[in-house]
Amino acid sequence: MSDAGTSMRTESDGALVVARGLRKQYPVAAGFFGRSTLAVHALDGVDLAIRAGETLGVVGESGCGKSTLGRCLLRLVEPTAGEVRFDGRDVLALAPREMRRMRREMQIIFQDPYASLNPRMRVGAIVAEGLEVHGLAQGAAKRERVERLLAQVGLAAEVIDRYPHEFSGGQRQRIGIARALAVGPRFIVADEPVSALDLSIQAQVLNLLMDLQEQMGLTYLFISHDLRVVEHISHRVAVMYLGRIVEQAPREALYANPRHPYTRALLSAVPVADPRRRPERIPLGGDVPSPLHPPSGCAFHPRCPFAEPRCRTETPALISGAGGHAVACHVFPAPTE
């Protein structure tokens, strides 16, 4: 077994959520007899493991496959290839009835608090929908449980009979969080849950998610393009580029010692409040390659200022080094100590 495979097996021991070789392609063109001739490579062999009670932050530019990864882990989108395990069970092998029961364990918080709530349903009905689907509560017990959930996310009980349009963006996102918590999940995919909110409201929602994690032992996959938000909430961070994880490490290690050139470029672009600390900006040439025609070798090599000849032909494996710091790079490998 390769170093990458050995590293993945070690990291996945005891993990709640594990993905191996996860791929997703979206056919976009068809030739004769309806055969697909072109496909978007949204995920291209993703390996990850998330331990119970931790938050894995996933960052990267728009279109890198972050949201597709989250949806494939929940099987909201069927992967083209690969494996997903939740608490040791093969999620992709579950029959529809078994998968329905598994939905109680895994939920999602959507990015847009305006589009993710049905405007024709009252708040109480929105939050209670999962309870009804899974037969968890009825009548007075259901209403009591909904009120308790709303209180957990910082909303008063009287909002239960109001409609989504009567709330601000931050309040709507709290309703979305209550809906996700209703069925008692252990794993939640938070798909850019604060990107549509004002900065002051972002902090409130992030702190709420962290408090809920501590109280309920939740496990998060937190997706964002904002590296400072990810630094605040995550225990470990994975950096994605064109459907692949190029670097993954504990939060402190990644922000203090980024290895991959793409990670370094992302961090160099983050504004710093202290004018005396202005990190050197690392410019990236060109545009993100099309996922319809991903480059050979390392997908980042057309934009990398450090690319070597082998980067154009050999795809680097994600190899773990000291402290669980994994890097997929020929030029800057994972730290050894």
Coordinates of C-alpha atoms in Angstrom, one line a residue:
M1 CA 0.0 0.0 0.0
S2 CA 1.2 3.5 -0.8
D3 CA 2.2 6.1 1.8
A4 CA -1.0 8.0 1.0
G5 CA -3.1 4.9 1.5
T6 CA -1.4 4.0 4.8
S7 CA -1.9 7.6 6.0
M8 CA -5.6 7.5 5.1
R9 CA -6.2 4.2 6.9
T10 CA -4.5 5.5 10.0
E11 CA -6.5 8.7 10.0
S12 CA -9.8 6.9 9.4
D13 CA -9.4 4.6 12.4
G14 CA -12.2 5.5 14.8
A15 CA -13.5 8.3 12.5
L16 CA -17.2 8.9 12.3
V17 CA -17.2 9.9 8.6
V18 CA -14.8 8.5 6.1
A19 CA -14.5 9.0 2.3
R20 CA -12.1 7.1 0.1
G21 CA -11.5 7.8 -3.6
L22 CA -14.6 9.9 -3.9
R23 CA -15.3 11.0 -7.5
K24 CA -18.2 12.8 -9.1
Q25 CA -18.6 13.6 -12.8
Y26 CA -21.5 15.5 -14.4
P27 CA -22.1 14.6 -18.0
V28 CA -22.7 17.8 -20.0
A29 CA -22.7 16.5 -23.6
A30 CA -23.8 13.4 -25.5
G31 CA -22.7 11.9 -28.7
F32 CA -24.3 9.2 -30.8
F33 CA -26.7 6.8 -29.1
G34 CA -26.8 9.1 -26.0
R35 CA -23.3 8.3 -24.9
S36 CA -21.6 10.9 -22.8
T37 CA -18.6 12.6 -24.5
L38 CA -17.8 15.3 -22.0
A39 CA -18.1 15.6 -18.2
V40 CA -17.4 18.1 -15.4
H41 CA -14.9 16.5 -13.0
A42 CA -16.4 18.0 -9.8
L43 CA -14.5 15.5 -7.4
D44 CA -11.4 13.7 -8.5
G45 CA -10.4 11.1 -5.9
V46 CA -11.1 12.7 -2.4
D47 CA -9.9 11.0 0.7
L48 CA -10.9 12.3 4.1
A49 CA -11.8 11.3 7.7
I50 CA -13.8 13.3 10.3
R51 CA -13.6 12.2 13.9
A52 CA -16.6 12.4 16.1
G53 CA -17.0 15.8 17.8
E54 CA -14.7 17.7 15.5
T55 CA -15.1 20.3 12.8
L56 CA -13.3 19.8 9.5
G57 CA -13.2 23.0 7.5
V58 CA -13.1 22.8 3.8
V59 CA -11.9 25.9 1.8
G60 CA -11.1 26.7 -1.8
E61 CA -12.2 28.9 -4.7
S62 CA -15.7 28.8 -6.1
G63 CA -16.1 25.7 -8.3
C64 CA -13.5 23.6 -6.6
G65 CA -16.0 20.9 -5.5
K66 CA -16.6 21.9 -1.8
S67 CA -20.4 21.7 -2.0
T68 CA -20.4 18.6 -4.1
L69 CA -18.2 16.9 -1.5
G70 CA -20.7 17.7 1.2
R71 CA -23.6 16.5 -0.8
C72 CA -21.9 13.3 -1.8
L73 CA -21.1 12.5 1.9
L74 CA -24.8 12.8 2.7
R75 CA -25.8 11.0 -0.5
L76 CA -27.9 13.9 -1.7
V77 CA -25.8 13.5 -4.8
E78 CA -24.7 10.1 -5.9
P79 CA -20.9 9.8 -6.3
T80 CA -19.6 8.4 -9.6
A81 CA -17.1 6.3 -7.8
G82 CA -15.5 5.8 -4.3
E83 CA -16.7 4.9 -0.8
V84 CA -18.5 6.8 2.0
R85 CA -18.7 5.3 5.5
F86 CA -20.7 6.7 8.4
D87 CA -19.9 5.1 11.8
G88 CA -18.5 2.1 9.9
R89 CA -21.6 1.6 7.6
D90 CA -21.3 1.8 3.8
V91 CA -23.6 4.7 3.0
L92 CA -23.6 4.1 -0.7
A93 CA -24.7 0.5 -0.3
L94 CA -27.8 1.3 1.8
A95 CA -31.2 0.4 0.4
P96 CA -33.8 3.3 0.2
R97 CA -35.5 2.4 3.4
E98 CA -32.2 2.1 5.3
M99 CA -31.0 5.3 3.8
R100 CA -34.1 7.0 5.0
R101 CA -33.3 6.0 8.6
M102 CA -29.7 7.1 8.1
R103 CA -31.0 10.6 7.2
R104 CA -31.7 11.1 10.9
E105 CA -27.9 10.8 11.6
M106 CA -26.8 13.2 8.9
Q107 CA -28.2 16.7 8.1
I108 CA -27.3 19.8 6.2
I109 CA -27.5 23.6 6.8
F110 CA -27.8 25.4 3.5
Q111 CA -26.0 28.6 2.4
D112 CA -28.9 30.7 1.5
P113 CA -31.3 31.4 4.4
Y114 CA -33.8 33.0 2.0
A115 CA -34.1 30.2 -0.6
S116 CA -33.8 27.2 1.8
L117 CA -37.0 27.9 3.7
N118 CA -40.5 27.3 2.1
P119 CA -42.2 30.7 2.2
R120 CA -45.6 29.1 2.4
M121 CA -44.9 27.2 5.6
R122 CA -44.9 28.6 9.1
V123 CA -41.8 28.3 11.1
G124 CA -43.3 25.6 13.4
A125 CA -44.1 23.4 10.3
I126 CA -40.7 23.9 8.8
V127 CA -38.9 22.8 12.0
A128 CA -41.3 20.0 12.7
E129 CA -41.2 18.5 9.2
G130 CA -38.4 16.1 10.0
L131 CA -40.2 15.0 13.2
E132 CA -43.2 14.1 11.2
V133 CA -41.3 12.3 8.4
H134 CA -39.5 10.1 10.9
G135 CA -42.5 9.7 13.3
L136 CA -40.6 11.2 16.3
A137 CA -43.3 13.4 17.8
Q138 CA -47.0 14.3 17.3
G139 CA -49.5 16.8 18.7
A140 CA -48.6 18.7 21.9
A141 CA -45.3 16.8 22.2
K142 CA -44.3 18.0 18.7
R143 CA -45.0 21.6 19.4
E144 CA -43.1 21.4 22.7
R145 CA -40.1 19.9 21.0
V146 CA -40.2 22.6 18.3
E147 CA -40.3 25.4 20.9
R148 CA -37.4 23.8 22.7
L149 CA -35.4 23.6 19.4
L150 CA -36.2 27.3 18.7
A151 CA -35.0 28.2 22.2
Q152 CA -31.7 26.3 21.6
V153 CA -31.0 28.5 18.5
G154 CA -31.9 31.7 20.3
L155 CA -35.5 32.3 19.0
A156 CA -38.6 33.0 21.1
A157 CA -41.4 30.5 21.2
E158 CA -43.9 33.0 19.7
V159 CA -42.1 32.8 16.3
I160 CA -43.5 29.3 15.8
D161 CA -46.6 30.7 13.9
R162 CA -44.9 33.2 11.8
Y163 CA -43.6 33.0 8.2
P164 CA -40.0 33.1 6.9
H165 CA -40.4 36.5 5.2
E166 CA -41.0 38.1 8.6
F167 CA -37.4 37.4 9.7
S168 CA -33.9 38.8 9.0
G169 CA -31.3 36.7 7.3
G170 CA -29.6 35.7 10.6
Q171 CA -32.9 34.7 12.1
R172 CA -33.8 32.6 9.1
Q173 CA -30.4 30.8 9.3
R174 CA -31.2 30.0 13.0
I175 CA -34.5 28.5 11.8
G176 CA -32.5 26.4 9.3
I177 CA -30.2 25.3 12.1
A178 CA -33.2 24.3 14.2
R179 CA -34.6 22.3 11.3
A180 CA -31.3 20.4 11.0
L181 CA -31.2 19.7 14.7
A182 CA -34.8 18.5 14.9
V183 CA -34.1 14.8 14.2
G184 CA -31.1 14.5 16.5
P185 CA -28.3 14.2 14.0
R186 CA -24.7 13.4 14.8
F187 CA -23.1 14.8 11.6
I188 CA -24.0 18.1 10.0
V189 CA -22.7 19.5 6.7
A190 CA -22.7 23.3 7.0
D191 CA -22.5 24.6 3.4
E192 CA -21.3 28.2 3.7
P193 CA -23.9 28.9 6.4
V194 CA -22.7 32.5 7.1
S195 CA -21.6 33.7 3.7
A196 CA -24.9 35.5 3.0
L197 CA -24.9 37.2 6.4
D198 CA -23.5 40.5 7.7
L199 CA -20.2 40.3 9.6
S200 CA -21.7 40.9 13.0
I201 CA -24.4 38.3 12.4
Q202 CA -21.8 35.8 11.1
A203 CA -20.0 35.9 14.4
Q204 CA -23.3 35.2 16.3
V205 CA -24.1 32.2 14.1
L206 CA -20.6 30.8 14.3
N207 CA -20.6 31.0 18.1
L208 CA -24.1 29.3 18.1
L209 CA -22.8 26.4 16.0
M210 CA -19.8 26.0 18.3
D211 CA -22.0 26.1 21.4
L212 CA -24.3 23.5 19.9
Q213 CA -21.4 21.3 19.1
E214 CA -20.1 21.4 22.6
Q215 CA -23.6 20.8 24.1
M216 CA -24.7 18.0 21.7
G217 CA -21.4 16.4 20.6
L218 CA -22.0 17.3 17.0
T219 CA -19.6 16.6 14.1
Y220 CA -19.3 19.2 11.4
L221 CA -18.1 19.5 7.8
F222 CA -17.8 23.3 7.5
I223 CA -17.6 24.6 4.0
S224 CA -16.5 28.1 3.3
H225 CA -14.4 30.3 1.0
D226 CA -13.5 32.6 3.9
L227 CA -10.3 31.4 5.6
R228 CA -10.7 33.5 8.7
V229 CA -14.2 32.0 9.3
V230 CA -12.7 28.5 8.9
E231 CA -9.8 29.4 11.3
H232 CA -12.3 30.4 13.9
I233 CA -14.5 27.3 13.9
S234 CA -12.4 24.4 12.6
H235 CA -10.2 21.8 14.4
R236 CA -8.7 20.7 11.1
V237 CA -8.7 22.3 7.6
A238 CA -8.7 20.8 4.1
V239 CA -7.8 22.9 1.1
M240 CA -9.4 21.9 -2.2
Y241 CA -8.4 22.8 -5.7
L242 CA -10.2 21.6 -8.8
G243 CA -11.9 18.6 -7.1
R244 CA -8.9 17.4 -5.1
I245 CA -7.6 18.0 -1.5
V246 CA -4.2 19.5 -1.9
E247 CA -3.4 20.1 1.8
Q248 CA -4.9 19.0 5.1
A249 CA -3.7 19.7 8.6
P250 CA -4.7 20.7 12.1
R251 CA -5.8 24.4 12.1
E252 CA -2.8 25.8 13.9
A253 CA -0.3 23.9 11.7
L254 CA -1.9 24.9 8.5
Y255 CA -2.2 28.6 9.3
A256 CA 1.3 28.8 10.8
N257 CA 3.1 26.7 8.3
P258 CA 1.2 26.4 5.0
R259 CA 3.0 24.1 2.6
H260 CA 1.2 23.9 -0.7
P261 CA 1.7 27.0 -3.0
Y262 CA -2.1 27.3 -3.4
T263 CA -2.7 27.4 0.3
R264 CA 0.1 30.0 0.7
A265 CA -1.5 32.2 -2.1
L266 CA -4.9 32.0 -0.4
L267 CA -3.6 33.0 3.0
S268 CA -1.5 35.8 1.5
A269 CA -4.7 37.4 0.2
V270 CA -6.5 37.4 3.6
P271 CA -6.7 41.0 5.0
V272 CA -4.8 41.6 8.2
A273 CA -6.1 44.2 10.7
D274 CA -2.6 45.1 11.9
P275 CA -0.9 47.5 9.4
R276 CA 2.5 46.5 10.7
R277 CA 1.9 42.9 9.6
R278 CA 1.5 42.9 5.9
P279 CA 2.3 39.5 4.5
E280 CA 3.8 39.4 1.0
R281 CA 1.1 38.8 -1.6
I282 CA 1.6 35.7 -3.7
P283 CA 0.0 36.4 -7.1
L284 CA -1.5 33.5 -9.1
G285 CA -1.2 33.7 -12.8
G286 CA -4.0 32.8 -15.2
D287 CA -7.5 31.5 -14.4
V288 CA -8.7 28.3 -12.7
P289 CA -8.6 25.6 -15.3
S290 CA -11.9 24.2 -16.6
P291 CA -13.1 21.1 -14.8
L292 CA -14.2 19.9 -18.2
H293 CA -10.6 19.6 -19.2
P294 CA -8.5 19.4 -16.0
P295 CA -4.7 19.7 -16.6
S296 CA -2.5 16.6 -16.5
G297 CA -0.2 16.0 -13.6
C298 CA -0.8 18.5 -10.8
A299 CA -3.9 20.4 -11.5
F300 CA -2.4 23.5 -10.0
H301 CA 0.8 23.5 -12.2
P302 CA -0.5 26.0 -14.8
R303 CA -0.8 28.7 -12.1
C304 CA 2.0 27.7 -9.8
P305 CA 5.2 29.9 -9.7
F306 CA 7.2 26.9 -8.4
A307 CA 6.1 24.3 -10.9
E308 CA 8.8 21.8 -12.1
P309 CA 8.7 19.6 -15.2
R310 CA 7.4 16.6 -13.2
C311 CA 4.4 18.6 -12.0
R312 CA 3.1 18.7 -15.6
T313 CA 3.0 14.9 -15.9
E314 CA 2.8 13.3 -12.4
T315 CA -0.2 13.7 -10.2
P316 CA 1.1 14.2 -6.6
A317 CA -0.4 12.0 -3.9
L318 CA -1.7 13.5 -0.7
I319 CA 1.0 12.3 1.7
S320 CA 0.8 12.8 5.5
G321 CA 3.8 14.1 7.5
A322 CA 4.5 15.2 11.0
G323 CA 1.5 16.0 13.1
G324 CA -1.0 14.8 10.5
H325 CA 0.0 17.6 8.1
A326 CA -0.8 16.2 4.6
V327 CA 0.3 17.8 1.4
A328 CA -0.1 16.9 -2.3
C329 CA 2.9 18.6 -3.8
H330 CA 6.2 17.5 -5.5
V331 CA 8.0 20.7 -4.6
F332 CA 6.9 21.3 -1.0
P333 CA 6.1 18.0 0.7
A334 CA 4.6 17.5 4.1
P335 CA 6.8 18.5 7.1
T336 CA 8.8 15.6 8.6
E337 CA 9.1 17.0 12.1

